[in-house]
mmCIF file of C-alpha atoms and ligand atoms in Angstrom:
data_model
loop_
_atom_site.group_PDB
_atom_site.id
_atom_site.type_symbol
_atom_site.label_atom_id
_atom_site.label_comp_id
_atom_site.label_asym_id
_atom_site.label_seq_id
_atom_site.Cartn_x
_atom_site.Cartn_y
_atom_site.Cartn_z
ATOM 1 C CA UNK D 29 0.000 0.000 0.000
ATOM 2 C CA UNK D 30 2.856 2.291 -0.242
ATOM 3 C CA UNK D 31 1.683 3.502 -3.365
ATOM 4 C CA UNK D 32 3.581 7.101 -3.970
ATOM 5 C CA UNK D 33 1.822 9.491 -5.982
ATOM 6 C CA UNK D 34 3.720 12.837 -4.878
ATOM 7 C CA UNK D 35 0.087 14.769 -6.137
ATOM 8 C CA UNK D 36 -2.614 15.665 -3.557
ATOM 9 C CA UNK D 37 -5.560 16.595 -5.472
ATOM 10 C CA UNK D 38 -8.960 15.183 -5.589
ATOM 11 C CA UNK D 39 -9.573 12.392 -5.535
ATOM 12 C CA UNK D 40 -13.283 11.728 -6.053
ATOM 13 C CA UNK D 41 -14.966 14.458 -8.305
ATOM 14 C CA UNK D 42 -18.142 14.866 -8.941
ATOM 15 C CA UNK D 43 -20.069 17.319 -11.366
ATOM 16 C CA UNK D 44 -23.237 17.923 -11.651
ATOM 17 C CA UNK D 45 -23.753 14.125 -11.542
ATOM 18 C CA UNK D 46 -27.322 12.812 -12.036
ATOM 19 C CA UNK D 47 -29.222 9.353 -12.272
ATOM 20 C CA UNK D 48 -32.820 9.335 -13.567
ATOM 21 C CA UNK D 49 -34.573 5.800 -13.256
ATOM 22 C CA UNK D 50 -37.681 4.834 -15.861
ATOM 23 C CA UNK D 51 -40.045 3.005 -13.796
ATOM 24 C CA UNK D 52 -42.913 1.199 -15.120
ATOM 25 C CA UNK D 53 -45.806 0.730 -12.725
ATOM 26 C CA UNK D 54 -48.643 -1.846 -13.712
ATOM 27 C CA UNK D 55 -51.654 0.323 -13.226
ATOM 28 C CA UNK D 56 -54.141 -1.924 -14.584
ATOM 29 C CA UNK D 57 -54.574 -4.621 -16.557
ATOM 30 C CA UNK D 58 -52.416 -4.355 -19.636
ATOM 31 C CA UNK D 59 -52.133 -0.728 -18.514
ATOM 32 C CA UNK D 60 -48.246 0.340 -17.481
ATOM 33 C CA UNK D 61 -47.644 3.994 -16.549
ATOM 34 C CA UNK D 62 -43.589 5.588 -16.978
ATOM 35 C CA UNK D 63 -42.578 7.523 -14.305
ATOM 36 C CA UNK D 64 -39.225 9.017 -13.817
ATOM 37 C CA UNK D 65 -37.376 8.531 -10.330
ATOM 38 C CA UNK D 66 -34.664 11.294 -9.919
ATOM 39 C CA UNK D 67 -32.573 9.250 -7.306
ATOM 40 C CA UNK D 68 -29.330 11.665 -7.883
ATOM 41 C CA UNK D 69 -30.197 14.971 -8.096
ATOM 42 C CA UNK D 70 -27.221 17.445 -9.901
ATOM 43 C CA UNK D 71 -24.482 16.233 -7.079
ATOM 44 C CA UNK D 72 -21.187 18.309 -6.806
ATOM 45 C CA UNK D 73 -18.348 17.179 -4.562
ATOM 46 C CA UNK D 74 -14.679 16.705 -4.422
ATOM 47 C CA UNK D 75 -13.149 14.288 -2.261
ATOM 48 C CA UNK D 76 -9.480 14.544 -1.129
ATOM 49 C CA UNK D 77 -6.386 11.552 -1.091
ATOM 50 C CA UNK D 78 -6.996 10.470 2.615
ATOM 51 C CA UNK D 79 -10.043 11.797 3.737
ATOM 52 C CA UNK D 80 -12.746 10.300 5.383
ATOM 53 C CA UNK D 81 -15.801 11.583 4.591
ATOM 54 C CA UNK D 82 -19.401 10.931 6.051
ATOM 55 C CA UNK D 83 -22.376 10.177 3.564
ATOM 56 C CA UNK D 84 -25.754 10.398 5.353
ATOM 57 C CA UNK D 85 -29.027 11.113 4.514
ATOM 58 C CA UNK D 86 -32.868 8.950 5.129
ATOM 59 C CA UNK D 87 -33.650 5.821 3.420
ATOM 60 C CA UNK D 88 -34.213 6.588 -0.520
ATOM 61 C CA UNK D 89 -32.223 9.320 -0.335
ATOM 62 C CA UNK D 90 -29.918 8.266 -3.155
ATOM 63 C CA UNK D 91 -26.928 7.488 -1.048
ATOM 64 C CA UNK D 92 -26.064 3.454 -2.292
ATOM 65 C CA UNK D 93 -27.208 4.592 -6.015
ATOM 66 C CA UNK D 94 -24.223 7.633 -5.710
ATOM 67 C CA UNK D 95 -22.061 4.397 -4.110
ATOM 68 C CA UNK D 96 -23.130 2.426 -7.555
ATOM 69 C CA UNK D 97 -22.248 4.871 -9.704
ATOM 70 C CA UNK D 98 -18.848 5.726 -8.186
ATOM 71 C CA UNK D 99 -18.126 2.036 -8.165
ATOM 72 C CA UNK D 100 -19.229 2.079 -12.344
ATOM 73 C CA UNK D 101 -21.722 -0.318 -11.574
ATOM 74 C CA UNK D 102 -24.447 2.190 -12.419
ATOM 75 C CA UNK D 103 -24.017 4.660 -15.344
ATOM 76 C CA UNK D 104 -25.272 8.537 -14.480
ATOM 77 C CA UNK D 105 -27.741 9.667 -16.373
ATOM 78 C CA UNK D 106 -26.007 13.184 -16.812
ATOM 79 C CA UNK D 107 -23.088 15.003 -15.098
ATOM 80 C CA UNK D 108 -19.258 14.074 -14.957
ATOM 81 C CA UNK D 109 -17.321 11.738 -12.608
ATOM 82 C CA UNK D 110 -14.371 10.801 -11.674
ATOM 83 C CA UNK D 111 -12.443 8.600 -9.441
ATOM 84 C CA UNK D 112 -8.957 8.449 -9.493
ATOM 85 C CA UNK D 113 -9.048 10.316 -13.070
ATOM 86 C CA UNK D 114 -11.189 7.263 -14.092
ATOM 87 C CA UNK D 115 -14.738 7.425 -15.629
ATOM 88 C CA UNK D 116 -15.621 4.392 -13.246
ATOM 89 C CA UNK D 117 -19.066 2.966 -15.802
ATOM 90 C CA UNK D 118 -16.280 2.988 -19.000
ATOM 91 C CA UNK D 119 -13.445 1.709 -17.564
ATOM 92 C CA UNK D 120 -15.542 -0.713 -14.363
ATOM 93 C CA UNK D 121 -12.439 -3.247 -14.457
ATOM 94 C CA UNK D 122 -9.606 -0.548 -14.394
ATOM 95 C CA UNK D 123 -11.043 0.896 -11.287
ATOM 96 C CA UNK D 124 -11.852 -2.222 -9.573
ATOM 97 C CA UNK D 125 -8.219 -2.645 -8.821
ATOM 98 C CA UNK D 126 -8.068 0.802 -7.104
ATOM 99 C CA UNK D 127 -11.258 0.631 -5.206
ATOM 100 C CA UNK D 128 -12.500 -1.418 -2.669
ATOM 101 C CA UNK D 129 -16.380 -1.643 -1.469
ATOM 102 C CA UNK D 130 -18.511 -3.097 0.994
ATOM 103 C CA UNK D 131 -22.355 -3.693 1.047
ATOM 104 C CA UNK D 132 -23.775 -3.851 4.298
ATOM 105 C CA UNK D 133 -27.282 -5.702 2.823
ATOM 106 C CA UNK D 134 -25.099 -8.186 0.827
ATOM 107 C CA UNK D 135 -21.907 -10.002 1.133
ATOM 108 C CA UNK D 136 -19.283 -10.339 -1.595
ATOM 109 C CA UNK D 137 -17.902 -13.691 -0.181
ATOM 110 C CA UNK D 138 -18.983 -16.958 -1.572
ATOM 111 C CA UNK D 139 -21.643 -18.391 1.163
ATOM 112 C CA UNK D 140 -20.592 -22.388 1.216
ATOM 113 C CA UNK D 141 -16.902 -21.611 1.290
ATOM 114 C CA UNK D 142 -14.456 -21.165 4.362
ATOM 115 C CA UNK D 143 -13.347 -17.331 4.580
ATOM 116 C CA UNK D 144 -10.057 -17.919 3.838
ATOM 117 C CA UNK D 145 -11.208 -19.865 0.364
ATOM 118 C CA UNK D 146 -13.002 -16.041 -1.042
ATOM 119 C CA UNK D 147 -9.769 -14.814 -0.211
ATOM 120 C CA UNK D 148 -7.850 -17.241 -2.258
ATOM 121 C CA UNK D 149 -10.139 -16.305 -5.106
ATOM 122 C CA UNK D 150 -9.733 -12.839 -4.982
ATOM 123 C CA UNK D 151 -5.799 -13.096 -4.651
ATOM 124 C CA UNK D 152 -6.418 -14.901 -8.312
ATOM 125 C CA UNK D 153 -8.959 -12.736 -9.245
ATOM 126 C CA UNK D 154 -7.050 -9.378 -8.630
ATOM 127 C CA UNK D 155 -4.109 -10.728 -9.445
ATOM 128 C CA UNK D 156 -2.643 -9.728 -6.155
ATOM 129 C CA UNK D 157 1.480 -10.730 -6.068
ATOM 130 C CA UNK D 158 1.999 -13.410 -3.706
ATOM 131 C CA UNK D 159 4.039 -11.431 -1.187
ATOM 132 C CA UNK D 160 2.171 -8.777 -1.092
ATOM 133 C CA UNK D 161 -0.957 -10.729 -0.738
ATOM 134 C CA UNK D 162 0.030 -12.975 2.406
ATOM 135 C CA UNK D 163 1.578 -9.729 3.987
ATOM 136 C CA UNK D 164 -2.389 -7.558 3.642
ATOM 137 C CA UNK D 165 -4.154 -11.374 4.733
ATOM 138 C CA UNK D 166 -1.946 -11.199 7.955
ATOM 139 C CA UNK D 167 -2.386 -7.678 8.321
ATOM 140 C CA UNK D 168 -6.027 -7.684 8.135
ATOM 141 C CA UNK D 169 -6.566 -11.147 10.283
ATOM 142 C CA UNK D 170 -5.067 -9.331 13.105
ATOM 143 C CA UNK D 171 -6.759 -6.218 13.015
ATOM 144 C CA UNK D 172 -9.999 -7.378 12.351
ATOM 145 C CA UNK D 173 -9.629 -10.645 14.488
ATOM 146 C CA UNK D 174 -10.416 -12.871 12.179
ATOM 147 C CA UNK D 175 -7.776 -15.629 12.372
ATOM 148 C CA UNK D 176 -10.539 -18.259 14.187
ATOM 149 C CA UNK D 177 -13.127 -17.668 11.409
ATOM 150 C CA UNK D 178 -10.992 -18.660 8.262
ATOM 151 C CA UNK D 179 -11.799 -22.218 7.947
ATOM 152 C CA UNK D 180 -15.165 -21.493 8.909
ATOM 153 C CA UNK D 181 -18.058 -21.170 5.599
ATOM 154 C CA UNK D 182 -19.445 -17.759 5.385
ATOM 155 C CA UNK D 183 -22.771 -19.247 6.124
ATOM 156 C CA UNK D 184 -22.415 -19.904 9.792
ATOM 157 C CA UNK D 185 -20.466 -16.724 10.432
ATOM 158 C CA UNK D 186 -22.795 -14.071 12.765
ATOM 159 C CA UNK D 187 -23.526 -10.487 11.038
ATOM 160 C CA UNK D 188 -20.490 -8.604 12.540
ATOM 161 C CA UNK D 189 -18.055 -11.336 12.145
ATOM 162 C CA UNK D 190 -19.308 -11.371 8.277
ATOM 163 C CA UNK D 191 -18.796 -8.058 7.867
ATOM 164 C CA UNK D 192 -15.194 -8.209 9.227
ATOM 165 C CA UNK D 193 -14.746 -10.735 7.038
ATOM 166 C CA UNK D 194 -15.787 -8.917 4.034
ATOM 167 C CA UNK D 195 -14.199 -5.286 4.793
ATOM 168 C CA UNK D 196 -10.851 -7.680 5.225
ATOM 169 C CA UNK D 197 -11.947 -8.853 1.478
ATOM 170 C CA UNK D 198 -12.246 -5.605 -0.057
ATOM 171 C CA UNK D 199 -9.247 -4.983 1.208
ATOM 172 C CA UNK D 200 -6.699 -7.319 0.400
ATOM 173 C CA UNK D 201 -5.700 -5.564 -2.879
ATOM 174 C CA UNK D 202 -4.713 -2.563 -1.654
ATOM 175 C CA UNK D 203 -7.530 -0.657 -3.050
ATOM 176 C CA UNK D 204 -6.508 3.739 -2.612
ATOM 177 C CA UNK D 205 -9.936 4.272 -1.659
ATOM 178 C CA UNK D 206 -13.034 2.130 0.065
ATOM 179 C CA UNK D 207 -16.368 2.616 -0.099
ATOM 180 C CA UNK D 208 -18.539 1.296 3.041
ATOM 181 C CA UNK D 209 -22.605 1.171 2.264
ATOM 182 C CA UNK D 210 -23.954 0.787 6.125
ATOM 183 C CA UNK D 211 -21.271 -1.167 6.873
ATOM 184 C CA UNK D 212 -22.676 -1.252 10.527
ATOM 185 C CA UNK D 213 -26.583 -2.219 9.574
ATOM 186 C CA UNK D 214 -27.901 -4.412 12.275
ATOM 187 C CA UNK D 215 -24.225 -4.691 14.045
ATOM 188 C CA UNK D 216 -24.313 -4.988 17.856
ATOM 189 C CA UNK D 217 -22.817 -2.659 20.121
ATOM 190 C CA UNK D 218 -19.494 -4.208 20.078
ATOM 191 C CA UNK D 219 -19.142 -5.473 16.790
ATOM 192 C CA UNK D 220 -19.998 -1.681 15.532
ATOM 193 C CA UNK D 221 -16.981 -0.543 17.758
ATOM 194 C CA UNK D 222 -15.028 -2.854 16.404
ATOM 195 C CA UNK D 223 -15.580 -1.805 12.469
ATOM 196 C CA UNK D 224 -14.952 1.272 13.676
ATOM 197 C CA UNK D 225 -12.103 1.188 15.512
ATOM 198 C CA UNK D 226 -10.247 -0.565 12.242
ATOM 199 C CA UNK D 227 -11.452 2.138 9.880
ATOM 200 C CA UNK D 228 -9.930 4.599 12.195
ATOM 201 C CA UNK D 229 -6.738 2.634 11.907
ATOM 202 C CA UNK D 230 -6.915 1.865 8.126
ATOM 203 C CA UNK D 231 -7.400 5.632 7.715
ATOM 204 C CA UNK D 232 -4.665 7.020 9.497
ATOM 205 C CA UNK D 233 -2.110 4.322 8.718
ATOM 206 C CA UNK D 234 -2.504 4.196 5.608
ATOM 207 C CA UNK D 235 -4.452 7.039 4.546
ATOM 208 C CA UNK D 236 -6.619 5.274 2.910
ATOM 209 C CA UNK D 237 -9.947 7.317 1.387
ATOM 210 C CA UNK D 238 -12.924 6.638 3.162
ATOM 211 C CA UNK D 239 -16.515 7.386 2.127
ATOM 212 C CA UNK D 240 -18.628 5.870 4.493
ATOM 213 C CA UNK D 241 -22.546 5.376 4.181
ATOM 214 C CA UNK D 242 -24.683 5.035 6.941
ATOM 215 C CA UNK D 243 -27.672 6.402 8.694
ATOM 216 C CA UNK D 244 -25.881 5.443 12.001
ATOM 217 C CA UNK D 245 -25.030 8.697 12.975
ATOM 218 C CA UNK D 246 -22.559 7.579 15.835
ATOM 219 C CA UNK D 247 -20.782 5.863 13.122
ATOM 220 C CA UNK D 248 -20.235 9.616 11.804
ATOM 221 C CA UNK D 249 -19.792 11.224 15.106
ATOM 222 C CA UNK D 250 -17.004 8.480 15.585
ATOM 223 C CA UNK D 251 -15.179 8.674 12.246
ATOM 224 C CA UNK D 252 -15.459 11.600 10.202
ATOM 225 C CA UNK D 253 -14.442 15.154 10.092
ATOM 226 C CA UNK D 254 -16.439 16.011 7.199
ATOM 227 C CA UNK D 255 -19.630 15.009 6.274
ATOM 228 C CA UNK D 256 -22.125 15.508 3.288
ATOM 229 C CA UNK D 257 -26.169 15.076 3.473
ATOM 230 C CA UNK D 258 -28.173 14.196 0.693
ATOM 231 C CA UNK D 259 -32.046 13.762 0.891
ATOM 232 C CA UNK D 260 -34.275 13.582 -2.282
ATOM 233 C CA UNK D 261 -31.370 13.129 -4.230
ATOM 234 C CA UNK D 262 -29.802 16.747 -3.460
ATOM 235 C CA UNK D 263 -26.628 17.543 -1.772
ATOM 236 C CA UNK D 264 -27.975 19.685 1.784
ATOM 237 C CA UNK D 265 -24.597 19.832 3.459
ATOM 238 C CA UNK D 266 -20.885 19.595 2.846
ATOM 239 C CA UNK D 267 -18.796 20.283 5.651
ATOM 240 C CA UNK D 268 -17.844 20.068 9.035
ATOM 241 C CA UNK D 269 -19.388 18.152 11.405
ATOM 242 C CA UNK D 270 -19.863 20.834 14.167
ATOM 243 C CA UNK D 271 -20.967 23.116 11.545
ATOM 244 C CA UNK D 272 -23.641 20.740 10.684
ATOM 245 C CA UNK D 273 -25.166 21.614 14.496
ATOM 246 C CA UNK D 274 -25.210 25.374 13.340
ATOM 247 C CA UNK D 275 -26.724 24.183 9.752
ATOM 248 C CA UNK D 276 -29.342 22.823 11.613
ATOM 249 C CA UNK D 277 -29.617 26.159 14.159
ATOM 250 C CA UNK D 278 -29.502 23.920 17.002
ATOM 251 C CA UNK D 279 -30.064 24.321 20.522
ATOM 252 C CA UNK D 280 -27.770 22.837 23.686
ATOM 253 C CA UNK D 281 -30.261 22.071 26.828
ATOM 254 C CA UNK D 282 -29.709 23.354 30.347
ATOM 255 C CA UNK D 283 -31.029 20.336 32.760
ATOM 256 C CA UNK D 284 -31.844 22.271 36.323
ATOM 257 C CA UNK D 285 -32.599 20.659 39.349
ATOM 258 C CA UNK D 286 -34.177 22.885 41.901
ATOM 259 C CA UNK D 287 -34.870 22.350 45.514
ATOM 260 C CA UNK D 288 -38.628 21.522 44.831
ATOM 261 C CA UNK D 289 -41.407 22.131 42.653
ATOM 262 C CA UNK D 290 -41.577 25.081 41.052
ATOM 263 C CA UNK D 291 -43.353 26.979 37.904
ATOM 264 C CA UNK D 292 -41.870 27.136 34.926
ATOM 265 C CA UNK D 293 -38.166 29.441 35.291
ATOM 266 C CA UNK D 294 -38.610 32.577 33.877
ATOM 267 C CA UNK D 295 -35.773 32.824 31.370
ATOM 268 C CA UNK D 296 -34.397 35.711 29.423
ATOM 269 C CA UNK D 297 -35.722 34.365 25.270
ATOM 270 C CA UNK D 298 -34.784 32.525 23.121
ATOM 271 C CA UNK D 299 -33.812 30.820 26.348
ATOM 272 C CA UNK D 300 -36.947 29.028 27.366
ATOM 273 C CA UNK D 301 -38.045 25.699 29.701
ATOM 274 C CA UNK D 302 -39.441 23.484 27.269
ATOM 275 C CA UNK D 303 -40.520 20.126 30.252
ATOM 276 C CA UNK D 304 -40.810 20.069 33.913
ATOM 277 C CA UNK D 305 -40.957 16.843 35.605
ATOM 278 C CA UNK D 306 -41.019 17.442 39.501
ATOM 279 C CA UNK D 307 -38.527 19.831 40.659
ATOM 280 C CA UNK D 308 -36.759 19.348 37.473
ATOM 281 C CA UNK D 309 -36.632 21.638 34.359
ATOM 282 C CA UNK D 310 -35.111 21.541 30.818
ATOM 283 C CA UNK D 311 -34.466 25.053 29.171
ATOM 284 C CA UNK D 312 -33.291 25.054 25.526
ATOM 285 C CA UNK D 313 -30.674 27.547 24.685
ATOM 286 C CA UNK D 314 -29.008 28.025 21.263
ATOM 287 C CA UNK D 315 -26.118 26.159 20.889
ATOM 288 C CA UNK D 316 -23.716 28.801 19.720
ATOM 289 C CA UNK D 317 -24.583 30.610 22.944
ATOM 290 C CA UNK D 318 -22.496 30.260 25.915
ATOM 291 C CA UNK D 319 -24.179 28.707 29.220
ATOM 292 C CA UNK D 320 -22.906 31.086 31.887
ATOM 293 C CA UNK D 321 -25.140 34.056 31.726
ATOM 294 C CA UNK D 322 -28.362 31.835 31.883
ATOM 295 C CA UNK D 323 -26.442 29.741 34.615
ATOM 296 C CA UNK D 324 -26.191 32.516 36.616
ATOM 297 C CA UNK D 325 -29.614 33.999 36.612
ATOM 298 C CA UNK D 326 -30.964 31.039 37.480
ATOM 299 C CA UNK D 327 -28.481 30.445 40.436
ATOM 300 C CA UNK D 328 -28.930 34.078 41.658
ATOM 301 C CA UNK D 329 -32.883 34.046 41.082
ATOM 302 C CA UNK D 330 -33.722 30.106 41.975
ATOM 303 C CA UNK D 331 -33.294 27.451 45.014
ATOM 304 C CA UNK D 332 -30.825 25.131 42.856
ATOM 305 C CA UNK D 333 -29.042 21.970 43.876
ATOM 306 C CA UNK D 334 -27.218 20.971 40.339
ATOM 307 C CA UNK D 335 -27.283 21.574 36.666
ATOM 308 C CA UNK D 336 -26.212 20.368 33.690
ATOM 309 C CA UNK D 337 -25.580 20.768 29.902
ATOM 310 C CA UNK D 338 -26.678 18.589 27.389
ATOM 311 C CA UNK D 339 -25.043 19.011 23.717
ATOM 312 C CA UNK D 340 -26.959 18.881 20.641
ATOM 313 C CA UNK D 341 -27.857 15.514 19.485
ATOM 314 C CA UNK D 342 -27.171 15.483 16.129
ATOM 315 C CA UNK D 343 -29.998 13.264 14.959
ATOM 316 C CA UNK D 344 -32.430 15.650 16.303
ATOM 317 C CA UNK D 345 -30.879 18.359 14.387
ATOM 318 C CA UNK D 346 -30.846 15.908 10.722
ATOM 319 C CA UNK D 347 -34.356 15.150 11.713
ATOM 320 C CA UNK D 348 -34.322 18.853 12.099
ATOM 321 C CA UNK D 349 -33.124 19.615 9.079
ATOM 322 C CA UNK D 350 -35.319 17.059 6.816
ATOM 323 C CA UNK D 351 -37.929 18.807 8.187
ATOM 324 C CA UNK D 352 -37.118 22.161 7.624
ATOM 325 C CA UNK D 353 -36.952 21.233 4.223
ATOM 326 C CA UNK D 354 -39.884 19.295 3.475
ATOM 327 C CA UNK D 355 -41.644 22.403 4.803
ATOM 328 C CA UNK D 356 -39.679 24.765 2.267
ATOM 329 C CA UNK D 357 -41.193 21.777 -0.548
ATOM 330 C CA UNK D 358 -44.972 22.816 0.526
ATOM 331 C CA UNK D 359 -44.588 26.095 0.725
HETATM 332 N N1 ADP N 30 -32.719 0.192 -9.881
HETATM 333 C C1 ADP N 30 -33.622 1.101 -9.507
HETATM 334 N N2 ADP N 30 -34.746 1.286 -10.243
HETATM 335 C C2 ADP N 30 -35.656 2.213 -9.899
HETATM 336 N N3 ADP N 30 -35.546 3.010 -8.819
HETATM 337 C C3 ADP N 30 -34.453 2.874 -8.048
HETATM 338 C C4 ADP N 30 -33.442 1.902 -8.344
HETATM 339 N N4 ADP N 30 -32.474 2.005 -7.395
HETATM 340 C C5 ADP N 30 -32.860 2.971 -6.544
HETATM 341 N N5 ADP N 30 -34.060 3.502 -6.929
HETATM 342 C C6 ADP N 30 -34.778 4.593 -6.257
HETATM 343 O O1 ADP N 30 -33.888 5.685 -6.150
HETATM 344 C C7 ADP N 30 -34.041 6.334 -4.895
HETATM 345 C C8 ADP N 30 -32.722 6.314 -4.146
HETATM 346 O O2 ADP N 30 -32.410 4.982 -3.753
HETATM 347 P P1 ADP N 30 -31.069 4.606 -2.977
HETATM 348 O O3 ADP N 30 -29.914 5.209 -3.688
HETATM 349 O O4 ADP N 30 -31.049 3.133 -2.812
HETATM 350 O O5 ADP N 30 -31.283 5.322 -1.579
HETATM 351 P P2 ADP N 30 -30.507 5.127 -0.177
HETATM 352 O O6 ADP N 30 -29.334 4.238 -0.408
HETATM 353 O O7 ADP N 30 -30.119 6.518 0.235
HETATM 354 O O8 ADP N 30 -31.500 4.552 0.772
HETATM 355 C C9 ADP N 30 -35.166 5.620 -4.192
HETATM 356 O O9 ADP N 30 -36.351 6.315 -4.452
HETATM 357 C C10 ADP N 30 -35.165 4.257 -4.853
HETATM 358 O O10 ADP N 30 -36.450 3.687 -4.798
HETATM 359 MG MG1 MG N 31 -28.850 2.409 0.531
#
């Protein structure tokens, strides 16, 4: 994987890039309508050498379709892209060698063989060099603690252990850039934080490119820096992750305990309580807005015993967002 290319530029480009599906619908007997499913929507993005980058956005929101067509399995219906300088639906075989992808909803190991057998075939397949080959297997065995599993067919393997198993596989030829679709989907606790923890690893050891799909939004939170929302096919947000709390003009929550039960506190707006439950009250407060002032007024003006902040959750403020949205649609 010490592939030296001395130039730091995009990696991933995308212009304008659209994919328009004909559907035909039976609406009655020997009766079909056409209807036209925009499931890319005019995307623009660049994505650098080394980056990881976050891909989120609801179910049907085009995300695994973008993944398709930046994997040339899929051909867009309008727009230019590029990975690695490669037009990925004209030259699908070229890139395969540089990419590497996982499906969360589908495995690309062969079901009634032991791991290690898929592995063998894709060392052929790839035409991986020997050396090179046994060194990534070893290398990816440990990290992903996989060496009890080899002999074992895919078929009785659990979920996680699967999809260890077939991140290891997409990565055994030293692909420059790898493309996760929910890698974590129906992952327990522990196997999640164990995916994780690798592509942490993999990214910062060997700078590999990571776009990562998901509408696990801890996955995000744990992994990337950057992260880009698409819903109906559009491109919301590109950026930072903390500026995707101010995107969605979200609020921090005070939690106040007070000696007993009292009326709602009378806070200076937009600071407001928005529940009581006994003697204890939750004011919202923008989240750009320090704590202190508030704090104090209710110290100087209440009986209080403790307090608290509680930081944005950012899938209230994508919910947040979607919803914002759908009500610029209406109106
Ligand atoms: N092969 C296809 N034929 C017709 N419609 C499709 C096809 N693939 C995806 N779609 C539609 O395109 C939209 C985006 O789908 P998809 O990219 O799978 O979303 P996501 O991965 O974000 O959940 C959805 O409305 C979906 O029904
Ligand atoms: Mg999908």
């Amino acid at each position: 994987m010490d592939r030296v290319d001395g130039v730091d530029d995009a990696f991933i480009e995308l212009d304008g890039v659209e994919k328009v599906f004909e559907v035909r619908r039976k609406t009655g007997f020997l009766k079909r309508e056409r209807r036209q499913v925009r499931a890319v929507d005019s995307i623009s993005f660049r994505v650098e050498r080394g980056e990881m980058v976050g891909y989120i956005g609801p179910n049907g929101a085009g995300k695994s379709t973008t993944i398709k067509m930046l994997t040339g399995i899929l051909t867009p219906s309008a727009g230019r892209l590029r990975v690695a300088g490669i037009d990925p639906s004209r030259e699908r075989t070229r890139l395969a060698h540089r990419i590497g992808v996982v499906f969360g909803q589908r495995t690309t190991l062969w079901w009634d063989l032991p791991l290690v057998d898929s592995y063998r075939l894709m060392h052929r397949m790839y035409r991986i060099p020997d050396a090179r080959y046994r060194e990534n297997l070893d290398r990816l065995v440990e990290l992903l603690d996989l060496a009890d599993l080899l002999d074992v067919p895919v078929r009785q393997l659990s979920l996680g252990q699967r999809m260890r198993g077939d991140i290891a596989a997409a990565l055994l030829h030293d692909p420059e850039v790898l493309y996760l679709d929910e890698p974590t989907i129906g992952l327990d606790v522990v196997s999640k934080a164990r995916v994780r923890e690798f592509l942490r690893e993999l990214n910062a050891e060997r700078r590999t490119t990571v776009l990562l799909t998901t509408h696990d939004l801890q996955d995000i939170e744990q992994l990337c820096k950057r992260v880009m929302v698409i819903d109906h096919g559009r491109l919301m947000y590109d950026g930072p992750l903390a500026g995707l709390h101010e995107a969605g003009e979200s609020e921090r929550t005070l939690v106040v305990d007070l000696e007993r039960e009292l009326p709602p506190i009378e806070a200076p707006a937009p600071a407001r309580v928005v529940r009581v439950e006994g003697p204890r009250q939750w004011l919202a407060f923008p989240a750009a807005e320090s704590a202190a002032p508030l704090v104090a007024r209710i110290a100087a003006e209440y009986p209080l015993v403790d307090l608290s902040v509680r930081e944005p959750d950012i899938e209230a403020v994508i919910a947040k967002m979607y919803a914002e949205q759908a009500g610029r649609a209406v109106s």
